[in-house]
Tab-separated table of C-alpha atoms in Angstrom:
chain	number	residue	atom	x	y	z
A	1	MET	CA	0.183	0.423	-0.134
A	2	ARG	CA	3.087	2.192	0.523
A	3	ARG	CA	3.702	1.881	-3.004
A	4	LEU	CA	1.000	2.736	-4.468
A	5	VAL	CA	0.474	5.952	-2.245
A	6	ASP	CA	3.821	6.967	-3.316
A	7	ILE	CA	3.153	6.566	-7.211
A	8	ALA	CA	-0.125	7.950	-6.482
A	9	GLN	CA	1.810	11.107	-5.251
A	10	HIS	CA	3.962	10.776	-7.282
A	11	ALA	CA	2.419	10.197	-10.795
A	12	GLY	CA	-0.740	13.446	-9.410
A	13	VAL	CA	-2.980	10.239	-9.065
A	14	SER	CA	-5.176	8.065	-7.333
A	15	GLU	CA	-4.387	5.221	-5.981
A	16	ALA	CA	-7.025	3.708	-7.715
A	17	THR	CA	-6.240	4.898	-10.753
A	18	VAL	CA	-2.551	3.451	-10.241
A	19	SER	CA	-4.542	0.390	-8.951
A	20	ARG	CA	-6.402	0.525	-12.563
A	21	VAL	CA	-2.885	0.938	-14.922
A	22	LEU	CA	-0.693	-2.051	-13.118
A	23	ASN	CA	-4.021	-4.359	-13.146
A	24	GLY	CA	-4.541	-3.358	-17.738
A	25	ARG	CA	-7.969	-1.678	-16.873
A	26	SER	CA	-10.243	0.357	-19.690
A	27	GLY	CA	-10.221	3.675	-19.195
A	28	ILE	CA	-7.062	5.348	-18.348
A	29	SER	CA	-6.319	8.054	-20.853
A	30	ASP	CA	-2.856	7.743	-23.177
A	31	SER	CA	-1.256	10.260	-21.028
A	32	THR	CA	-2.390	8.967	-17.391
A	33	ARG	CA	-1.322	5.473	-18.016
A	34	ASN	CA	2.604	6.789	-19.583
A	35	ALA	CA	2.765	8.852	-16.223
A	36	VAL	CA	1.900	5.598	-13.893
A	37	LEU	CA	4.309	3.567	-15.517
A	38	THR	CA	6.892	6.111	-15.701
A	39	THR	CA	7.086	6.916	-12.190
A	40	LEU	CA	7.361	3.016	-11.380
A	41	ASP	CA	10.478	3.327	-13.782
A	42	VAL	CA	11.918	6.428	-11.749
A	43	PHE	CA	11.247	4.557	-8.291
A	44	GLY	CA	12.755	1.693	-9.320
A	45	TYR	CA	10.255	-0.560	-9.519
A	46	GLU	CA	9.175	-3.460	-11.419
A	47	ARG	CA	6.187	-3.109	-14.215
A	48	PRO	CA	4.060	-5.746	-14.383
A	49	VAL	CA	5.023	-8.953	-16.521
A	50	LYS	CA	2.151	-7.786	-19.693
A	51	LEU	CA	3.317	-3.656	-19.763
A	52	ARG	CA	7.579	-4.828	-19.562
A	53	GLY	CA	7.458	-5.050	-23.484
A	54	GLU	CA	6.285	-1.158	-23.636
A	55	ARG	CA	9.761	1.173	-24.059
A	56	PRO	CA	9.647	4.430	-20.907
A	57	ARG	CA	9.734	7.482	-23.222
A	58	LEU	CA	13.239	9.572	-22.252
A	59	VAL	CA	13.576	12.570	-21.981
A	60	GLY	CA	17.010	14.304	-21.901
A	61	LEU	CA	17.481	17.383	-19.800
A	62	VAL	CA	21.393	18.578	-20.244
A	63	LEU	CA	22.319	20.802	-17.922
A	64	PRO	CA	25.696	23.128	-17.549
A	65	ASP	CA	26.400	21.952	-13.496
A	66	LEU	CA	24.640	21.326	-10.322
A	67	LEU	CA	27.168	23.456	-8.588
A	68	ASN	CA	25.182	26.904	-9.426
A	69	PRO	CA	21.767	25.949	-7.073
A	70	ILE	CA	19.927	27.845	-9.922
A	71	PHE	CA	20.467	24.648	-12.654
A	72	PRO	CA	19.409	21.600	-9.118
A	73	THR	CA	15.799	23.993	-9.454
A	74	PHE	CA	15.583	23.772	-12.483
A	75	ALA	CA	15.829	19.932	-12.973
A	76	GLU	CA	12.942	19.430	-10.103
A	77	VAL	CA	11.056	21.626	-11.693
A	78	VAL	CA	11.534	20.372	-14.899
A	79	GLY	CA	11.363	16.745	-14.105
A	80	ALA	CA	8.761	16.409	-12.354
A	81	ALA	CA	6.768	17.400	-14.949
A	82	LEU	CA	8.134	15.144	-17.237
A	83	VAL	CA	7.302	12.609	-15.379
A	84	LYS	CA	3.401	13.523	-15.112
A	85	LYS	CA	3.102	14.024	-18.862
A	86	GLY	CA	4.623	9.892	-18.937
A	87	PHE	CA	8.439	10.743	-19.870
A	88	THR	CA	11.345	9.263	-18.453
A	89	PRO	CA	14.215	11.905	-17.558
A	90	VAL	CA	17.733	11.494	-18.334
A	91	LEU	CA	19.978	14.110	-16.457
A	92	CYS	CA	23.050	15.139	-17.877
A	93	THR	CA	25.540	17.692	-16.488
A	94	ARG	CA	28.714	18.863	-17.793
A	95	THR	CA	31.649	19.230	-14.894
A	96	SER	CA	35.226	20.524	-16.552
A	97	ARG	CA	37.036	17.481	-16.473
A	98	GLY	CA	33.694	14.799	-17.787
A	99	VAL	CA	31.603	14.379	-20.532
A	100	SER	CA	30.789	17.625	-23.421
A	101	GLU	CA	27.552	18.453	-23.662
A	102	GLY	CA	28.445	17.177	-27.738
A	103	ASP	CA	28.966	14.027	-25.986
A	104	TYR	CA	25.562	13.644	-23.905
A	105	VAL	CA	23.608	14.533	-27.283
A	106	THR	CA	25.757	11.386	-28.663
A	107	MET	CA	24.845	8.988	-25.799
A	108	LEU	CA	21.166	10.295	-25.812
A	109	LEU	CA	20.465	9.978	-29.615
A	110	GLY	CA	21.619	6.732	-29.290
A	111	GLN	CA	19.303	5.823	-26.672
A	112	GLN	CA	16.280	7.024	-29.526
A	113	VAL	CA	15.297	9.558	-26.091
A	114	SER	CA	11.688	10.880	-27.274
A	115	GLY	CA	13.172	14.643	-26.947
A	116	VAL	CA	16.086	17.084	-25.679
A	117	ILE	CA	15.040	20.093	-22.719
A	118	PHE	CA	18.504	22.277	-22.491
A	119	ALA	CA	18.824	24.219	-19.632
A	120	GLY	CA	21.995	26.438	-20.510
A	121	GLY	CA	24.417	25.065	-22.901
A	122	ALA	CA	26.926	26.394	-25.800
A	123	TYR	CA	23.447	27.550	-27.184
A	124	ALA	CA	23.531	30.669	-25.488
A	125	GLN	CA	27.168	31.095	-26.713
A	126	ALA	CA	27.684	32.342	-30.098
A	127	ASP	CA	31.601	31.231	-30.361
A	128	ALA	CA	30.767	27.978	-28.895
A	129	ASP	CA	30.378	24.495	-30.945
A	130	HIS	CA	27.056	24.289	-32.654
A	131	GLU	CA	27.311	20.966	-34.435
A	132	HIS	CA	25.646	18.341	-32.101
A	133	TYR	CA	22.599	20.676	-32.464
A	134	GLU	CA	22.782	20.486	-35.886
A	135	ARG	CA	22.449	16.568	-35.255
A	136	MET	CA	19.448	16.507	-33.845
A	137	LEU	CA	17.598	19.556	-36.060
A	138	GLN	CA	18.739	16.873	-39.451
A	139	ARG	CA	16.955	14.086	-37.160
A	140	LYS	CA	13.819	16.145	-35.881
A	141	LEU	CA	14.179	15.258	-32.833
A	142	PRO	CA	11.895	18.058	-30.277
A	143	VAL	CA	14.173	20.195	-28.609
A	144	ILE	CA	13.383	23.125	-26.009
A	145	LEU	CA	16.028	25.591	-25.160
A	146	ILE	CA	15.793	27.304	-22.081
A	147	ASN	CA	16.672	30.934	-21.353
A	148	ALA	CA	18.798	33.126	-24.382
A	149	ALA	CA	20.367	31.579	-27.603
A	150	VAL	CA	21.875	32.291	-30.461
A	151	ASP	CA	19.043	32.842	-33.193
A	152	SER	CA	20.179	30.244	-36.261
A	153	LEU	CA	19.712	27.302	-34.289
A	154	GLY	CA	16.050	26.792	-35.097
A	155	PHE	CA	14.941	25.583	-31.922
A	156	SER	CA	11.820	26.372	-28.810
A	157	ARG	CA	12.810	28.794	-26.775
A	158	VAL	CA	11.496	29.431	-23.762
A	159	SER	CA	12.860	32.704	-21.540
A	160	THR	CA	13.567	34.877	-19.059
A	161	ASP	CA	12.928	38.418	-20.340
A	162	ASP	CA	16.749	39.613	-19.822
A	163	ALA	CA	15.280	43.161	-21.300
A	164	ALA	CA	12.888	43.538	-18.423
A	165	ALA	CA	15.354	42.088	-15.787
A	166	VAL	CA	17.707	45.219	-16.086
A	167	THR	CA	15.119	47.884	-16.329
A	168	LYS	CA	13.781	46.458	-12.794
A	169	ALA	CA	17.274	46.515	-11.272
A	170	TYR	CA	18.181	50.154	-12.799
A	171	SER	CA	14.916	51.811	-11.981
A	172	HIS	CA	14.733	49.876	-8.265
A	173	LEU	CA	18.609	51.605	-7.541
A	174	ARG	CA	17.857	54.779	-8.941
A	175	SER	CA	15.245	55.125	-7.081
A	176	LEU	CA	17.393	54.675	-3.861
A	177	GLY	CA	19.517	57.373	-5.052
A	178	HIS	CA	21.921	55.424	-6.625
A	179	GLU	CA	23.531	57.845	-9.977
A	180	ARG	CA	27.219	55.718	-10.889
A	181	ILE	CA	25.121	51.941	-11.177
A	182	GLY	CA	27.006	48.880	-12.736
A	183	LEU	CA	26.679	45.903	-14.754
A	184	VAL	CA	27.954	42.373	-14.820
A	185	VAL	CA	27.206	39.402	-17.191
A	186	GLY	CA	28.924	37.202	-18.830
A	187	PRO	CA	31.343	37.492	-21.220
A	188	PRO	CA	31.201	38.350	-24.520
A	189	GLY	CA	29.044	36.357	-27.596
A	190	HIS	CA	27.125	35.175	-24.480
A	191	VAL	CA	23.955	35.796	-25.487
A	192	PRO	CA	21.733	36.518	-21.843
A	193	SER	CA	24.467	39.184	-21.035
A	194	GLN	CA	24.239	40.581	-24.305
A	195	ARG	CA	20.319	41.373	-24.460
A	196	LYS	CA	20.753	42.596	-20.619
A	197	VAL	CA	23.508	44.856	-22.053
A	198	GLN	CA	21.852	46.213	-24.926
A	199	ALA	CA	18.973	46.803	-22.228
A	200	PHE	CA	21.746	49.075	-19.755
A	201	PRO	CA	20.581	52.713	-19.794
A	202	GLY	CA	23.968	53.507	-17.736
A	203	GLU	CA	26.947	54.050	-18.840
A	204	PRO	CA	29.366	51.740	-21.594
A	205	ASN	CA	32.327	52.014	-19.136
A	206	LEU	CA	30.277	50.939	-16.347
A	207	VAL	CA	29.948	47.916	-18.198
A	208	GLU	CA	32.175	44.286	-16.945
A	209	ARG	CA	31.930	40.990	-18.702
A	210	THR	CA	33.641	38.452	-17.193
A	211	ILE	CA	33.317	34.726	-16.374
A	212	LEU	CA	30.080	33.000	-14.982
A	213	SER	CA	31.594	32.033	-11.554
A	214	LEU	CA	32.241	33.969	-7.637
A	215	GLU	CA	35.712	34.795	-9.047
A	216	GLY	CA	34.293	36.724	-11.497
A	217	GLY	CA	31.927	38.098	-9.709
A	218	HIS	CA	35.010	39.576	-7.568
A	219	VAL	CA	37.373	40.614	-10.097
A	220	ALA	CA	34.426	42.815	-11.767
A	221	ALA	CA	33.323	44.557	-8.995
A	222	VAL	CA	36.635	45.528	-7.643
A	223	ARG	CA	36.966	47.171	-11.551
A	224	LEU	CA	33.343	48.927	-11.696
A	225	LEU	CA	33.559	50.164	-7.988
A	226	GLU	CA	37.263	51.804	-9.275
A	227	ARG	CA	35.252	53.545	-11.412
A	228	GLY	CA	33.004	55.112	-8.101
A	229	ALA	CA	30.013	53.066	-8.973
A	230	THR	CA	27.992	52.546	-6.185
A	231	GLY	CA	25.466	50.117	-7.405
A	232	LEU	CA	25.688	46.826	-9.254
A	233	ILE	CA	23.796	44.666	-11.163
A	234	CYS	CA	24.944	41.366	-11.282
A	235	ALA	CA	24.126	38.635	-14.196
A	236	SER	CA	23.212	35.782	-11.815
A	237	ASP	CA	23.484	35.003	-7.848
A	238	VAL	CA	26.633	33.401	-7.877
A	239	LEU	CA	28.028	36.740	-9.764
A	240	ALA	CA	26.523	38.842	-6.646
A	241	LEU	CA	28.025	36.977	-4.252
A	242	GLY	CA	31.196	37.582	-5.826
A	243	ALA	CA	30.833	40.965	-5.847
A	244	ILE	CA	29.644	41.335	-2.245
A	245	ARG	CA	33.179	39.523	-1.585
A	246	GLY	CA	34.923	41.784	-3.607
A	247	ALA	CA	33.787	44.942	-2.028
A	248	ARG	CA	34.205	43.956	1.648
A	249	ASN	CA	37.702	43.138	0.528
A	250	ASN	CA	38.613	46.468	-0.789
A	251	GLY	CA	37.118	47.449	2.814
A	252	LEU	CA	33.180	48.636	2.411
A	253	ALA	CA	30.071	47.536	3.080
A	254	VAL	CA	26.855	45.458	1.758
A	255	PRO	CA	24.936	47.861	1.316
A	256	GLU	CA	26.083	51.165	3.614
A	257	ASP	CA	28.774	51.260	0.475
A	258	VAL	CA	27.677	49.893	-2.203
A	259	SER	CA	24.367	47.865	-3.211
A	260	VAL	CA	24.370	44.663	-4.861
A	261	ILE	CA	21.584	43.044	-6.438
A	262	GLY	CA	21.669	39.771	-8.229
A	263	TYR	CA	19.681	37.734	-11.078
A	264	ASP	CA	18.241	33.937	-10.229
A	265	ASP	CA	16.634	34.164	-6.987
A	266	SER	CA	18.528	30.553	-6.365
A	267	ALA	CA	17.857	28.307	-3.079
A	268	LEU	CA	19.631	29.738	0.103
A	269	MET	CA	19.526	33.617	-1.299
A	270	THR	CA	17.549	34.851	1.889
A	271	CYS	CA	20.246	32.509	4.178
A	272	VAL	CA	23.639	34.707	2.547
A	273	ASP	CA	24.960	38.306	5.091
A	274	PRO	CA	22.689	40.326	3.875
A	275	PRO	CA	20.086	38.260	2.450
A	276	LEU	CA	20.072	39.114	-1.398
A	277	THR	CA	18.381	41.296	-3.630
A	278	THR	CA	17.703	39.680	-6.691
A	279	ILE	CA	15.802	38.920	-10.210
A	280	ARG	CA	13.788	36.093	-9.911
A	281	GLN	CA	13.279	33.983	-13.439
A	282	PRO	CA	9.872	32.306	-13.154
A	283	ILE	CA	11.444	28.714	-12.975
A	284	GLU	CA	7.949	26.861	-12.185
A	285	GLU	CA	6.102	28.374	-15.634
A	286	ILE	CA	9.045	28.178	-17.845
A	287	GLY	CA	9.649	24.275	-16.553
A	288	GLN	CA	6.300	23.294	-17.536
A	289	THR	CA	6.146	25.438	-20.805
A	290	ALA	CA	9.194	23.487	-21.648
A	291	VAL	CA	7.935	20.314	-20.792
A	292	SER	CA	4.579	20.882	-22.505
A	293	LEU	CA	5.928	22.402	-25.942
A	294	LEU	CA	8.140	19.228	-26.387
A	295	GLU	CA	5.265	16.578	-25.566
A	296	ALA	CA	3.658	18.790	-28.126
A	297	GLN	CA	6.335	18.259	-30.381
A	298	VAL	CA	6.418	14.284	-29.375
A	299	ALA	CA	3.119	14.290	-30.547
A	300	GLY	CA	3.696	15.574	-33.647
A	301	SER	CA	2.806	19.192	-33.296
A	302	PRO	CA	4.818	22.059	-35.427
A	303	LEU	CA	7.763	23.877	-33.207
A	304	VAL	CA	6.712	27.703	-31.658
A	305	SER	CA	9.408	29.411	-33.504
A	306	ASP	CA	8.377	32.758	-31.433
A	307	GLU	CA	10.472	32.815	-28.234
A	308	VAL	CA	7.778	32.516	-25.313
A	309	LEU	CA	8.672	35.123	-22.843
A	310	PHE	CA	8.220	35.570	-18.971
A	311	GLU	CA	7.904	38.170	-16.541
A	312	PRO	CA	10.602	38.100	-14.338
A	313	GLU	CA	10.737	39.351	-10.148
A	314	LEU	CA	12.113	42.172	-8.586
A	315	VAL	CA	12.890	40.339	-5.103
A	316	LEU	CA	14.021	43.396	-2.398
A	317	ARG	CA	15.979	42.030	0.642
A	318	ARG	CA	19.025	44.111	2.188
A	319	SER	CA	21.512	44.001	0.252
A	320	THR	CA	20.888	47.380	-1.441
A	321	ALA	CA	20.134	50.827	0.179
A	322	SER	CA	20.056	53.934	-0.409
A	323	VAL	CA	22.456	56.523	-0.884
A	324	ALA	CA	20.898	58.547	2.192
A	325	HIS	CA	21.228	55.410	4.337
A	326	LYS	CA	24.552	55.873	2.826
A	327	ILE	CA	25.435	59.057	3.998
A	328	GLY	CA	23.885	58.962	7.524
A	329	ALA	CA	25.869	55.907	8.164
A	330	SER	CA	29.528	57.578	7.887
């Protein structure tokens, strides 16, 4: 009974429905039946003998890594949505010394997957190798890209609106009295960063491009602070944490001397010191939409050529403060 309850909860159906599927009863939709059978596979339970000949529908979920806390969150949301649609997620994460994105694509194609969802990858970098995407296009494999991609790939895209994110962050800092506002983004050719730079209304010499890491945020912040920036908008929460460390190593306090805004609202940003003001990506909505688009393409619907954009949310915490607060504290 405990197993029946677990399967029902994970598949989003009743225990009675699980029982009917396992006993081969009629009157169950294909999507519900697939969701129950996929949940059996995920939990490692054996399928009933009469159902074992059916191959589970595999979908690759390819992530850059699991070190940035935003990617485990994407994996959780997308993985759960795939299971409820009757797919079995295959998680593929890259490491500096491990399997490359292209190698994972080769492996997934060999497993005859039903489709692939990418959340961060070579598709976001203009000068990266895109040959493995061409192979998927040639096979007409359903593919969904999460967040901004180079325009020439020809896959459906579901993204957070980067321009809106920068506008919200910049307006917030301006409302606090900051005039010299810096922007910390990823390297040249990184499409999400390009979009943020294009939307940035501040001075061009207050834009710093760097690697997307704590160290990158640290170095970029120090350079911007040397140019007199009192507010920093960062293209990820990880960059923002690096920026805070850079400010402190240079004898400055956050937010008393410099305000910092992140991007993602990834896990534990309420627990850092100070709690991070950030731009929240609507991960639940993005993940659900990506899976729905993939399911439609697997069923034979044409891909959605227009990028689906979602509005981000500014989440106010204690890493930003007014310039008047800074003056009063000095």
